[in-house]
Amino acid sequence: MALRFAAFMALWTVFYYSVPSLHLLTWTVIGLGAVGAVLLGVRRYHPHTPIAWYLLAGAMLTLVSGDTSYNLLTDVFSQVEPFPSLADGIYLATYPLAAGGVMLMVRGRSPLRDRAALIDAVILTTAAALLLWVYIITPNVADRDQSWLANAVSIAYPLGDVMLLAVTARLATGGGLRGPAVRLLLLGVLGLTGSDVAYALVRLYGTWHVGSAADLGWVLFYVSWGAAALSPSMTELTEPVVRSRRTDSSRVLPLAVAALVAPTVLMVEALEHGLRDGPVIAVTSALMFLLVLMRLYLAGRQNRELDNRAHTRAMLRELKYRAYRDSLTGLGNRLRFQDRAERALARAQDSGGVAAMLLIDLDNFKEVNDTQGHKVGDELLVAAAQRIAGAVRPGDLPIRLGGDEFAVLLSDGASEGAAVALAQRLIGVLAEPFRLSGAPVPVRASIGVATSPGGAGGTEEVLFRNADLALYAAKADGKGTWRLFDPSLYDAALQRLALRTGLDRALALGEFELHYQPIVQLQGPPRVVGFEALVRWRHPKLGLLSPVNFVPVAEETGQISPIGAWILRRATADAAAAGFGYVAVNVSPHQFSGGRFVDTVRSALREAGLPPDRLTVEITENVFLHEATADALVDLQRLARLGVRIAIDDFGTGYSSIGYLRDLKFDVIKADKSFVDFIADKPDHERLLRGIVHVAGIMDIAVVAEGVETVAQRNLLREMGCAYAQGFLYSPAVPLGETAEVWATIEMGET
């Protein structure tokens, strides 16, 4: 639009010079066209401070009004070069209006003081003022033929030009302006000043008439300011901008030229007719010298500030890099994950897509760290991080959360299928043995996969929580695998939380109770030799819960120790009161932590008045895989010396059962229900159980078969020489008050 306007004005300018008889009309069209262009630009682009542009339009309107008045005086009223006249009064109103508009632009762009730009503007303006003083103002004042009013008006024009040049130079030197609008404004001011100078010189040394080449400066003023308003960059002239701290060559060159004006004028006057303006030139030179010194000082200070800021930015970049990176592996850290996840979730919400992540845990890292040392553990973490980073897709973010936990935030646009595919790939990649310190180390990983709901957004915490729940499920599935989050996992987590919270008060409120299942002699007439104590939780909302529902939670939280101590005290007291042959109590590996388990047993036996040989402590092979293995071995030996019988429960489901039988003293082996279930149907199960019974017999260890439910199972167990059995064939676990009836029923005959 600005170019079309300039072309239009160029045609009218040609018409202006081609048809002198229509000067008044064409000149008015040119002036009013520029005013209209400014108003159209304001309406089209909506600048931040439109009043500034309205003042520029008013300045041009006064100028065209002055031109129209002058043309009327000369063309209509036939006055010859009227000066001063009404037209001059209108003309002179142009300068304060234009300067006011430009000053509003300066204030809008630089709300804070910019001393460097101000000094640059003063240097340029001082040079122009010196030229106008020497060649325009002084000759006008020296003209004795003019009246004082004519001299005052003659001086007012160059002073107005100096004022307008000063504010426009300040706008142009403020920095940050790259569009054409500011250049067009400056070009227009130069055009206005040029025509004003030409007008003054013609009046001094000749006769002025309309339609001369001197009018081109005013035409340039109209066209440039109108085109500036029609340029999209016009909005930049009234918007705040960060001050420029650098001085480029395009800014230095005008300042250098301006600084040479005073010595040049001094040389010209010295060569022509002596130092007529010596004092003024001397003062101007001194002022320019001081301004240049100030400018150099500010430039030096700005450079120091730039260096300091550059150093600060470099430090901030380094700090940010460290803040977002894991120092050991070089991957991103939790902070980096949070930052990226929040943005990914926001973009997924906007686009209706999903954000996906994987949570990765090295299953046996602690074993490596404990057995081979922290150095090898660190090697494993670095190597695992490299494998994870090499397996992810471009755009995915692998991070280390801490310890042996890693995560991957998938790139934008990833689907649930892509997340699952990556999880499967990582399971395989991390399953390959690592060579650490020269030796291969097998490592497995469990992975939880979670995605945000499509279009529903969510938070980083929810996404991470869901992945953590999926990881928990993957570990529960046997480790070395992956699980995808589904809402049932969250429901299960809520139930675990409710159980965990309830466990804190269950003991105090007496919500636990013991049920007893009879252990029956197989060889000879059926005889109840003892009872196994099995804990139940009468939950106020969930009803009667079996150990499967709450014991794993109690072991996770450490609440199993006080619960186990209560079971020991209650079971020994019940056994003494009911006259059980013996009572068997299951013991968690966690109860051996701290080395005080034997004291708990001794205290329970003493309080109940029960002989030690009437208590059987049932342990699983997990005792020997637990952190408290050393404490457990010592405690088992002390219990044996005390006279308490030791039974190994769920025998055959672990990895080293025969070795335990050889190295430790056990009184009872409890054959797991999984062997008993199919002995009547599968020969392999029967042969394996026969082997267990045979080995136990050689080592003088009694065998109790668990889960006996059919007569066929009982008969096979009796035939192979198994000593004892328990299961639903005889009775489920019952409250203490029902044990006498169950006991009597079993011993009345075969059931």
XYZ file of C-alpha atoms in Angstrom:
751
model
C 0.000 0.000 0.000
C 2.855 2.399 0.790
C 4.375 1.806 -2.661
C 1.053 2.409 -4.426
C 0.657 5.644 -2.476
C 4.170 6.783 -3.443
C 3.472 6.003 -7.110
C 0.219 7.937 -6.938
C 1.963 10.942 -5.398
C 4.730 10.753 -7.998
C 2.129 11.108 -10.764
C 0.608 14.146 -9.072
C 4.081 15.662 -8.660
C 4.696 15.310 -12.397
C 1.309 16.897 -13.029
C 2.219 19.699 -10.581
C 5.302 20.651 -12.567
C 3.678 19.996 -15.949
C 0.610 22.225 -15.463
C 1.680 25.431 -13.643
C -1.791 26.896 -13.961
C -3.184 24.258 -11.604
C -0.495 24.592 -8.917
C -3.020 25.452 -6.237
C -5.180 22.409 -6.948
C -2.404 19.846 -7.397
C -0.449 21.071 -4.376
C -3.567 20.823 -2.215
C -4.204 17.266 -3.471
C -0.624 16.257 -2.648
C -0.825 17.695 0.872
C -4.290 16.411 1.691
C -3.413 13.029 0.171
C -0.584 12.698 2.699
C -2.918 13.669 5.550
C -5.462 11.081 4.377
C -2.736 8.431 4.141
C -1.821 8.968 7.799
C -5.447 8.713 8.904
C -5.938 5.559 6.801
C -2.783 3.988 8.271
C -3.961 4.630 11.825
C -7.323 3.067 11.083
C -5.768 0.068 9.322
C -2.930 -0.825 11.721
C -4.181 0.483 15.098
C -0.884 1.741 16.588
C -0.375 1.688 20.361
C -0.425 5.519 20.595
C -2.564 6.858 17.717
C -2.419 10.442 19.044
C 1.229 10.615 17.890
C 0.172 9.941 14.310
C -2.739 12.345 14.576
C -0.260 15.080 15.551
C 1.831 14.259 12.460
C -1.306 14.472 10.340
C -2.080 17.849 11.956
C 1.446 19.048 11.177
C 1.018 18.187 7.504
C -2.434 19.752 7.498
C -1.006 23.068 8.798
C 1.741 22.888 6.197
C -0.690 22.330 3.334
C -2.942 25.049 4.789
C 0.012 27.430 4.801
C 0.820 26.457 1.205
C -2.789 26.994 0.206
C -2.808 30.388 1.942
C 0.445 31.380 0.236
C -0.817 30.235 -3.168
C -4.042 32.215 -2.662
C -2.040 35.327 -1.761
C 0.132 35.008 -4.858
C -2.186 33.500 -7.461
C -5.532 35.011 -6.457
C -4.582 38.229 -4.702
C -1.518 38.809 -6.912
C 0.853 39.560 -4.064
C 4.528 39.265 -4.984
C 6.536 37.146 -2.560
C 4.532 38.088 0.535
C 6.776 37.781 3.610
C 6.002 37.676 6.439
C 2.359 36.833 5.947
C -0.560 34.868 7.359
C 0.840 31.817 5.569
C 4.046 31.988 7.645
C 2.054 31.913 10.874
C 0.286 28.770 9.701
C 3.562 27.272 8.471
C 5.278 27.714 11.800
C 2.552 25.726 13.589
C 3.816 22.683 11.670
C 6.976 22.328 13.746
C 5.573 22.029 17.289
C 2.842 19.648 16.073
C 5.330 17.435 14.241
C 7.858 17.549 17.105
C 5.118 16.672 19.618
C 4.043 13.628 17.601
C 7.615 12.371 17.237
C 8.295 12.959 20.961
C 5.285 10.786 21.828
C 6.818 8.070 19.679
C 10.133 8.475 21.510
C 8.402 8.243 24.892
C 6.377 5.237 23.775
C 9.414 3.332 22.524
C 11.816 4.313 25.314
C 9.935 4.756 28.616
C 13.332 4.648 30.371
C 16.166 7.091 29.776
C 18.591 6.172 26.996
C 21.519 8.556 27.458
C 23.492 7.129 24.543
C 20.666 7.709 22.053
C 20.100 11.206 23.461
C 23.774 12.114 23.022
C 23.773 10.741 19.471
C 20.744 12.882 18.643
C 22.330 15.988 20.209
C 25.539 15.452 18.198
C 23.612 15.229 14.925
C 21.367 18.151 15.805
C 24.276 20.344 16.915
C 26.013 19.802 13.583
C 22.846 20.724 11.682
C 22.246 23.721 13.949
C 25.777 25.014 13.274
C 25.238 24.844 9.520
C 21.885 26.622 9.792
C 23.378 29.251 12.105
C 26.297 30.037 9.812
C 24.519 29.947 6.480
C 20.895 30.884 7.275
C 20.385 32.574 10.640
C 23.452 34.856 10.624
C 22.845 36.182 7.052
C 19.195 36.860 7.891
C 20.066 38.735 11.076
C 22.742 40.696 9.195
C 20.249 41.791 6.512
C 19.576 45.436 7.418
C 16.785 45.740 4.806
C 14.441 43.376 6.675
C 12.188 44.362 9.523
C 12.592 42.794 12.939
C 9.456 40.711 12.295
C 10.832 39.417 9.016
C 14.098 38.535 10.735
C 12.253 36.748 13.567
C 10.160 34.713 11.131
C 13.249 33.926 9.051
C 15.035 32.636 12.155
C 11.946 30.705 13.331
C 12.020 28.398 10.314
C 15.553 27.031 10.840
C 14.944 26.816 14.598
C 11.820 24.745 13.914
C 13.846 22.539 11.574
C 16.503 22.091 14.275
C 13.833 21.125 16.823
C 12.228 18.623 14.456
C 15.607 17.209 13.435
C 16.529 16.783 17.119
C 13.450 14.726 18.068
C 13.529 12.670 14.857
C 17.223 11.942 15.345
C 16.421 10.848 18.886
C 13.765 8.467 17.528
C 16.123 7.066 14.877
C 19.055 6.566 17.278
C 16.970 4.814 19.950
C 17.707 1.375 18.466
C 15.435 -1.547 17.763
C 13.895 0.027 14.641
C 14.330 -2.097 11.544
C 11.208 -1.304 9.500
C 10.873 1.354 6.791
C 8.564 3.640 8.789
C 11.329 5.334 10.830
C 13.503 5.805 7.744
C 10.612 7.388 5.878
C 9.935 9.774 8.782
C 13.587 10.814 8.871
C 13.648 11.216 5.088
C 10.585 13.448 5.277
C 12.164 15.669 7.944
C 15.300 16.004 5.815
C 13.137 16.905 2.825
C 11.256 19.540 4.867
C 14.522 20.991 6.183
C 16.033 21.022 2.701
C 13.146 22.977 1.220
C 13.131 25.352 4.193
C 16.848 26.020 3.670
C 16.317 26.502 -0.071
C 13.458 28.914 0.641
C 15.628 30.901 3.057
C 18.577 31.035 0.640
C 16.388 32.103 -2.276
C 14.898 34.851 -0.188
C 18.387 36.001 0.787
C 19.936 35.916 -2.637
C 17.072 35.927 -5.154
C 13.312 35.964 -5.754
C 11.033 33.142 -4.620
C 8.326 31.740 -6.851
C 6.046 28.727 -6.618
C 6.844 25.675 -8.737
C 10.625 25.681 -8.447
C 12.831 22.666 -7.738
C 12.926 23.719 -4.093
C 9.350 22.441 -3.746
C 10.586 18.846 -4.142
C 11.728 18.783 -0.488
C 8.198 19.498 0.706
C 6.822 16.927 -1.738
C 9.279 14.427 -0.278
C 8.039 15.375 3.201
C 4.411 14.691 2.285
C 5.113 11.453 0.403
C 7.520 10.029 3.013
C 5.282 10.673 6.006
C 2.189 9.375 4.218
C 4.039 6.223 3.110
C 5.407 5.741 6.649
C 1.851 5.684 8.005
C 0.821 3.128 5.368
C 3.707 0.785 6.200
C 2.907 -2.083 8.636
C 6.029 -1.125 10.574
C 4.324 2.130 11.657
C 3.027 0.311 14.762
C 6.611 -0.248 15.964
C 7.134 3.502 16.377
C 4.828 3.692 19.401
C 5.584 0.347 21.067
C 8.081 -0.145 23.931
C 11.361 -1.783 22.951
C 14.392 -3.038 24.836
C 17.196 -0.547 24.425
C 19.905 -1.491 21.993
C 23.274 -1.966 23.639
C 25.354 -2.201 20.481
C 26.597 0.560 18.179
C 26.868 -0.626 14.576
C 28.620 1.045 11.656
C 25.413 2.557 10.270
C 25.086 4.506 13.512
C 28.750 5.472 13.921
C 29.202 6.935 10.432
C 26.642 9.782 10.775
C 28.122 10.668 14.166
C 31.614 10.817 12.687
C 30.427 13.054 9.854
C 28.567 15.291 12.312
C 31.690 15.637 14.464
C 33.599 16.925 11.401
C 31.065 19.663 10.598
C 32.531 22.276 12.966
C 36.163 22.005 11.774
C 34.965 21.922 8.160
C 32.934 25.143 8.596
C 35.910 26.690 10.386
C 38.203 25.876 7.469
C 35.717 27.172 4.874
C 35.270 30.503 6.673
C 39.010 30.855 7.126
C 39.589 30.348 3.407
C 36.761 32.635 2.240
C 36.414 35.749 4.365
C 37.852 35.323 7.820
C 36.381 33.926 11.032
C 33.018 35.665 11.058
C 31.447 32.988 13.309
C 34.579 32.030 15.251
C 33.064 32.159 18.771
C 30.031 30.089 17.736
C 32.196 27.522 15.959
C 34.538 27.339 18.963
C 31.672 26.757 21.400
C 30.144 24.207 19.054
C 33.463 22.388 18.675
C 33.907 22.247 22.445
C 30.372 20.994 22.892
C 30.855 18.326 20.211
C 34.139 17.285 21.864
C 32.427 16.891 25.243
C 29.543 15.000 23.691
C 31.908 12.616 21.924
C 33.779 12.020 25.206
C 30.500 11.278 26.966
C 29.497 8.986 24.139
C 32.783 7.078 24.354
C 32.358 6.752 28.127
C 28.843 5.389 27.731
C 29.985 3.032 24.956
C 32.719 1.671 27.244
C 30.284 1.191 30.094
C 27.798 -0.473 27.774
C 30.491 -2.840 26.512
C 31.374 -3.761 30.081
C 27.710 -4.355 30.823
C 27.451 -6.483 27.691
C 30.472 -8.530 28.752
C 29.024 -8.964 32.247
C 25.651 -9.928 30.859
C 27.221 -12.343 28.386
C 29.161 -13.930 31.248
C 26.015 -14.063 33.351
C 24.049 -15.632 30.510
C 26.782 -18.228 30.019
C 26.682 -19.036 33.735
C 22.896 -19.245 33.653
C 23.049 -21.581 30.652
C 25.545 -23.775 32.494
C 23.457 -23.747 35.658
C 20.321 -24.561 33.670
C 22.140 -27.408 31.929
C 23.266 -28.820 35.259
C 19.854 -28.264 36.821
C 18.203 -30.312 34.071
C 20.840 -33.076 33.806
C 21.720 -36.130 35.843
C 25.381 -35.780 36.789
C 26.189 -39.506 36.575
C 24.529 -40.594 33.321
C 24.165 -37.315 31.440
C 20.460 -37.984 30.868
C 17.785 -35.514 31.838
C 16.567 -35.518 35.437
C 13.209 -35.279 37.196
C 13.118 -31.477 36.815
C 13.646 -31.808 33.063
C 10.929 -34.449 32.921
C 8.455 -32.224 34.766
C 9.156 -29.288 32.462
C 8.743 -31.330 29.266
C 5.795 -33.354 30.584
C 3.763 -30.276 31.491
C 4.232 -28.833 27.999
C 3.543 -32.192 26.335
C 0.317 -32.589 28.303
C -0.790 -29.055 27.383
C -0.119 -29.699 23.683
C -1.891 -33.063 23.879
C -4.912 -31.363 25.428
C -4.972 -28.707 22.701
C -4.656 -31.259 19.892
C -6.827 -33.992 21.395
C -3.861 -36.399 21.433
C -2.080 -38.199 24.245
C 1.146 -37.864 26.177
C 2.916 -41.157 26.921
C 5.697 -42.196 29.293
C 7.572 -45.281 30.461
C 8.842 -45.838 33.997
C 11.786 -48.268 34.118
C 13.279 -50.026 37.132
C 16.329 -52.320 37.116
C 15.101 -55.359 39.026
C 18.365 -56.665 40.456
C 20.392 -53.452 40.723
C 20.573 -53.640 44.517
C 22.021 -57.124 44.314
C 24.750 -55.905 41.935
C 25.426 -52.816 44.055
C 25.655 -54.825 47.298
C 27.747 -57.715 45.984
C 30.086 -55.927 43.565
C 30.311 -52.454 45.063
C 29.067 -48.979 44.256
C 31.625 -48.413 41.504
C 30.276 -51.349 39.508
C 26.757 -50.174 40.371
C 27.547 -46.778 38.846
C 28.967 -48.509 35.753
C 25.712 -50.421 35.427
C 23.636 -47.243 35.678
C 25.733 -45.478 33.008
C 25.590 -48.499 30.694
C 21.825 -48.876 31.196
C 21.343 -45.159 30.488
C 23.288 -45.510 27.229
C 21.170 -48.474 26.146
C 17.946 -46.658 26.964
C 19.082 -43.509 25.125
C 20.072 -45.615 22.119
C 16.747 -47.460 21.995
C 14.343 -44.502 22.153
C 12.990 -42.750 19.081
C 14.088 -39.294 17.872
C 12.286 -36.710 19.983
C 11.781 -39.004 22.983
C 13.230 -37.801 26.292
C 15.115 -40.414 28.363
C 15.830 -39.380 31.958
C 17.186 -40.821 35.186
C 14.913 -40.194 38.135
C 17.378 -41.394 40.738
C 18.773 -44.678 42.042
C 18.013 -47.374 39.465
C 14.846 -45.710 38.168
C 14.676 -44.307 34.643
C 11.845 -42.875 32.568
C 11.137 -42.021 28.944
C 8.725 -39.275 27.902
C 7.642 -40.009 24.361
C 7.646 -37.248 21.777
C 4.501 -35.382 20.763
C 2.074 -37.396 18.688
C 3.108 -40.749 20.177
C 0.349 -43.326 20.535
C -0.296 -45.980 23.132
C 0.902 -48.551 20.611
C 4.212 -46.714 20.181
C 4.695 -46.651 23.954
C 4.028 -50.388 24.217
C 6.398 -51.121 21.321
C 9.142 -49.098 23.006
C 8.553 -50.925 26.305
C 8.913 -54.299 24.567
C 12.088 -53.127 22.830
C 13.621 -51.874 26.087
C 12.816 -55.137 27.889
C 14.888 -56.949 25.274
C 17.668 -54.362 25.185
C 18.126 -54.349 28.962
C 17.923 -58.149 29.217
C 21.252 -58.495 27.364
C 24.057 -59.066 29.922
C 26.190 -56.042 30.763
C 29.963 -56.318 30.834
C 31.001 -54.492 33.973
C 34.646 -54.379 35.050
C 35.338 -57.166 32.583
C 32.648 -59.577 33.790
C 29.159 -60.156 32.342
C 26.324 -59.143 34.676
C 22.741 -60.202 33.857
C 20.151 -57.500 34.517
C 16.407 -57.450 34.012
C 14.059 -54.499 33.990
C 10.407 -53.952 34.791
C 8.523 -51.202 32.944
C 5.286 -49.367 33.595
C 3.557 -47.681 30.646
C 1.051 -44.839 30.991
C -0.682 -42.401 28.654
C -2.770 -39.347 29.350
C -6.471 -39.498 28.429
C -7.084 -38.296 24.869
C -7.936 -34.612 24.932
C -8.363 -34.573 28.695
C -4.933 -33.214 29.547
C -4.102 -34.196 33.112
C -1.028 -33.398 35.115
C 2.535 -34.628 35.247
C 1.874 -36.070 38.699
C -1.087 -38.135 37.449
C 0.850 -39.427 34.434
C 3.798 -40.376 36.649
C 1.521 -41.977 39.241
C -0.162 -44.125 36.615
C 3.197 -45.279 35.235
C 4.330 -46.085 38.774
C 1.221 -48.195 39.372
C 1.833 -50.044 36.104
C 5.456 -50.627 37.159
C 4.256 -52.007 40.508
C 1.978 -54.411 38.640
C 4.831 -55.465 36.339
C 6.960 -56.339 39.362
C 4.064 -58.238 40.900
C 3.801 -60.239 37.661
C 7.294 -61.621 38.246
C 9.553 -58.759 37.087
C 11.397 -58.583 33.784
C 8.201 -57.548 32.007
C 6.010 -54.523 31.290
C 2.461 -53.529 32.147
C 0.169 -50.914 30.674
C -1.790 -48.829 33.139
C -5.509 -49.408 33.382
C -7.987 -47.925 35.883
C -8.218 -51.171 37.857
C -4.629 -50.642 38.993
C -5.627 -47.309 40.493
C -8.604 -48.905 42.218
C -6.310 -51.576 43.646
C -3.906 -48.865 44.828
C -6.745 -47.091 46.592
C -7.699 -50.358 48.271
C -4.078 -50.902 49.369
C -4.041 -47.376 50.748
C -7.257 -48.032 52.643
C -5.815 -51.263 54.010
C -2.562 -49.563 54.955
C -4.455 -46.836 56.773
C -6.700 -49.376 58.483
C -3.753 -51.492 59.611
C -2.577 -48.627 61.818
C -5.679 -48.911 63.979
C -6.614 -52.582 63.549
C -4.432 -53.839 66.402
C -5.546 -51.105 68.784
C -9.214 -51.764 68.014
C -8.890 -55.554 68.264
C -9.929 -56.209 64.666
C -7.526 -59.126 64.171
C -8.511 -62.667 65.124
C -6.939 -66.087 64.754
C -8.495 -69.114 63.104
C -6.998 -72.571 63.479
C -6.665 -75.393 60.937
C -6.011 -78.917 62.294
C -2.865 -80.862 61.360
C -3.781 -84.581 61.220
C -1.677 -87.695 61.596
C -1.901 -89.866 58.437
C -0.296 -93.086 59.627
C -2.655 -95.054 61.852
C -5.961 -93.789 63.213
C -6.651 -90.088 62.444
C -5.381 -87.956 65.276
C -5.087 -84.186 65.537
C -1.475 -83.442 66.506
C -1.630 -79.684 66.280
C -3.196 -76.601 64.767
C -1.839 -73.942 62.419
C -2.763 -70.384 63.476
C -4.003 -68.290 60.564
C -4.721 -64.590 61.064
C -7.916 -62.938 59.862
C -8.862 -59.252 59.808
C -12.472 -58.404 60.534
C -12.516 -55.144 58.614
C -15.371 -52.790 59.577
C -16.278 -52.174 55.926
C -14.762 -55.004 53.891
C -15.732 -57.859 56.191
C -13.511 -60.806 57.094
C -10.226 -60.614 55.148
C -7.757 -63.476 54.663
C -3.979 -62.922 54.968
C -3.654 -62.772 51.177
C -5.517 -59.456 51.237
C -3.500 -57.582 53.822
C -0.258 -59.365 54.797
C 1.651 -58.168 51.649
C 0.632 -54.601 52.492
C 1.721 -55.068 56.104
C 5.091 -56.387 54.917
C 5.579 -53.388 52.591
C 4.925 -50.912 55.391
C 6.722 -52.780 58.188
C 3.463 -53.192 60.131
C 3.901 -56.969 59.937
C 6.296 -56.923 62.918
C 3.790 -55.712 65.565
C 1.055 -57.843 63.960
C 3.348 -60.882 64.027
C 4.198 -60.287 67.681
C 0.476 -60.173 68.504
C -0.111 -63.429 66.590
C 2.639 -65.156 68.576
C 1.236 -64.035 71.926
C -2.350 -64.911 71.031
C -1.548 -68.280 69.411
C 0.603 -69.486 72.319
C -2.042 -68.391 74.817
C -4.810 -70.163 72.848
C -2.712 -73.329 72.459
C -2.055 -73.471 76.208
C -5.715 -72.838 77.030
C -7.150 -75.311 74.484
C -4.544 -78.007 75.037
C -3.289 -78.187 71.444
C -0.516 -80.702 70.877
C 1.377 -77.848 69.274
C 0.564 -74.643 67.453
C 2.234 -73.570 64.198
C 2.718 -69.864 63.554
C 3.777 -68.324 60.231
C 6.607 -65.804 60.531
C 7.455 -63.080 57.981
C 11.089 -62.440 56.980
C 10.655 -58.850 58.236
C 10.164 -60.101 61.796
C 13.796 -61.201 61.932
C 15.045 -57.632 61.319
C 16.747 -56.128 64.345
C 17.643 -59.412 66.045
C 14.845 -59.249 68.676
C 12.614 -62.008 67.313
C 13.830 -64.684 69.766
C 13.085 -62.354 72.684
C 9.543 -61.933 71.341
C 9.094 -65.717 71.130
C 10.538 -66.312 74.583
C 8.255 -63.614 76.063
C 5.139 -65.084 74.383
C 5.930 -68.609 75.634
C 6.563 -67.366 79.169
C 3.326 -65.348 79.298
C 1.260 -68.301 77.960
C 3.024 -70.930 80.037
C 3.532 -73.023 76.889
C 6.571 -75.321 76.591
C 8.847 -74.366 73.642
C 8.445 -77.762 71.930
C 4.712 -77.081 71.534
C 5.434 -74.074 69.275
C 6.373 -74.526 65.619
C 7.664 -71.476 63.744
C 6.909 -71.719 60.018
C 9.226 -69.793 57.687
C 9.508 -69.594 53.892
C 12.635 -69.587 51.773
C 12.222 -65.809 51.408
C 13.821 -65.568 54.840
C 17.119 -66.476 53.190
C 16.683 -63.910 50.392
C 15.747 -61.058 52.702
C 17.932 -58.202 53.972
C 17.816 -59.746 57.458
C 19.323 -63.095 56.365
C 22.192 -62.939 58.864
C 19.834 -62.076 61.738
C 17.450 -64.848 60.644
C 20.137 -67.549 60.649
C 21.278 -66.577 64.129
C 17.682 -66.440 65.409
C 16.811 -69.857 63.933
C 19.789 -71.420 65.684
C 18.808 -69.765 68.991
C 15.201 -70.944 68.600
C 16.391 -74.510 67.987
C 18.502 -74.395 71.155
C 15.468 -73.012 73.015
C 13.464 -76.066 71.924
C 11.115 -74.385 69.439
C 10.437 -76.493 66.365
C 11.257 -75.009 62.919
C 9.190 -75.756 59.827
C 9.981 -74.690 56.270
C 6.738 -73.695 54.557
C 5.844 -73.937 50.844
C 8.727 -76.350 50.368
C 9.849 -76.877 46.769
C 8.727 -73.516 45.395
C 12.112 -71.824 45.980
C 15.539 -72.292 44.439
C 17.795 -73.920 47.042
C 15.592 -76.047 49.298
C 17.828 -79.130 49.380
C 20.799 -76.994 50.366
C 18.835 -75.537 53.260
C 17.907 -79.020 54.467
C 21.566 -79.964 54.459
C 22.907 -76.834 56.179
C 20.160 -76.011 58.679
C 18.223 -78.008 61.288
C 14.541 -78.259 60.366
C 11.926 -80.306 62.202
C 9.113 -80.133 59.675
C 8.743 -79.737 55.905
C 5.400 -78.483 54.658
C 4.855 -79.741 51.103
C 3.206 -76.987 49.108
C -0.390 -77.362 47.982
C 0.701 -76.967 44.343
C 2.343 -80.458 44.580
C -0.581 -82.068 46.366
C -3.289 -80.822 43.994
C -2.375 -83.135 41.107
C -0.744 -86.143 42.703
C -3.764 -88.320 41.882
C -3.822 -87.186 38.234
C -0.227 -86.467 37.186
C 2.512 -89.026 37.752
C 5.226 -86.348 37.706
C 3.684 -84.594 40.696
C 3.332 -87.891 42.541
C 6.964 -88.867 41.872
C 8.233 -85.445 42.971
C 6.270 -85.577 46.214
C 7.473 -89.137 46.856
C 11.012 -87.848 46.463
C 10.427 -85.073 48.992
C 8.942 -87.542 51.508
C 11.796 -89.971 50.956
C 14.539 -87.335 51.403
C 12.816 -85.942 54.494
C 12.549 -89.436 55.973
C 16.264 -90.048 55.485
C 17.021 -86.732 57.221
C 14.544 -87.482 60.044
C 12.279 -84.553 59.116
C 8.498 -84.828 59.330
C 6.439 -83.904 56.262
C 3.091 -82.111 56.418
C 1.152 -82.131 53.140
C -0.843 -78.919 52.671
C -4.108 -78.537 50.794
C -5.417 -82.093 51.073
C -8.964 -81.979 49.752
C -9.836 -85.490 48.495
C -9.775 -89.042 49.839
C -7.627 -90.110 46.855
C -4.988 -87.547 47.803
C -5.075 -88.718 51.439
C -4.680 -92.358 50.462
C -1.730 -91.660 48.146
C 0.000 -89.560 50.803
C -0.529 -92.293 53.395
C 0.796 -94.939 50.991
C 3.970 -92.976 50.188
C 4.736 -92.561 53.879
C 3.817 -88.920 54.434
C 3.375 -88.325 58.171
C 0.835 -85.519 58.411
C -1.761 -83.634 56.379
C -3.959 -80.594 56.606
C -6.630 -79.275 54.298
C -10.323 -78.916 53.638
C -10.747 -82.719 53.656
C -10.446 -82.435 57.414
C -11.520 -78.857 58.107
C -10.949 -75.268 57.057
C -9.461 -72.890 59.586
C -12.050 -72.154 62.307
C -12.270 -69.820 65.303
C -10.855 -71.084 68.601
C -14.305 -71.806 69.962
C -14.993 -74.374 67.181
C -11.689 -76.254 67.386
C -12.877 -78.707 70.034
C -15.785 -79.850 67.887
C -13.577 -80.180 64.801
C -10.976 -82.064 66.834
C -13.532 -84.540 68.092
C -15.107 -85.075 64.681
C -11.745 -85.892 63.049
C -10.712 -88.359 65.714
C -14.061 -90.167 65.663
C -13.029 -91.894 62.465
C -12.181 -91.447 58.802
C -13.861 -88.415 57.229
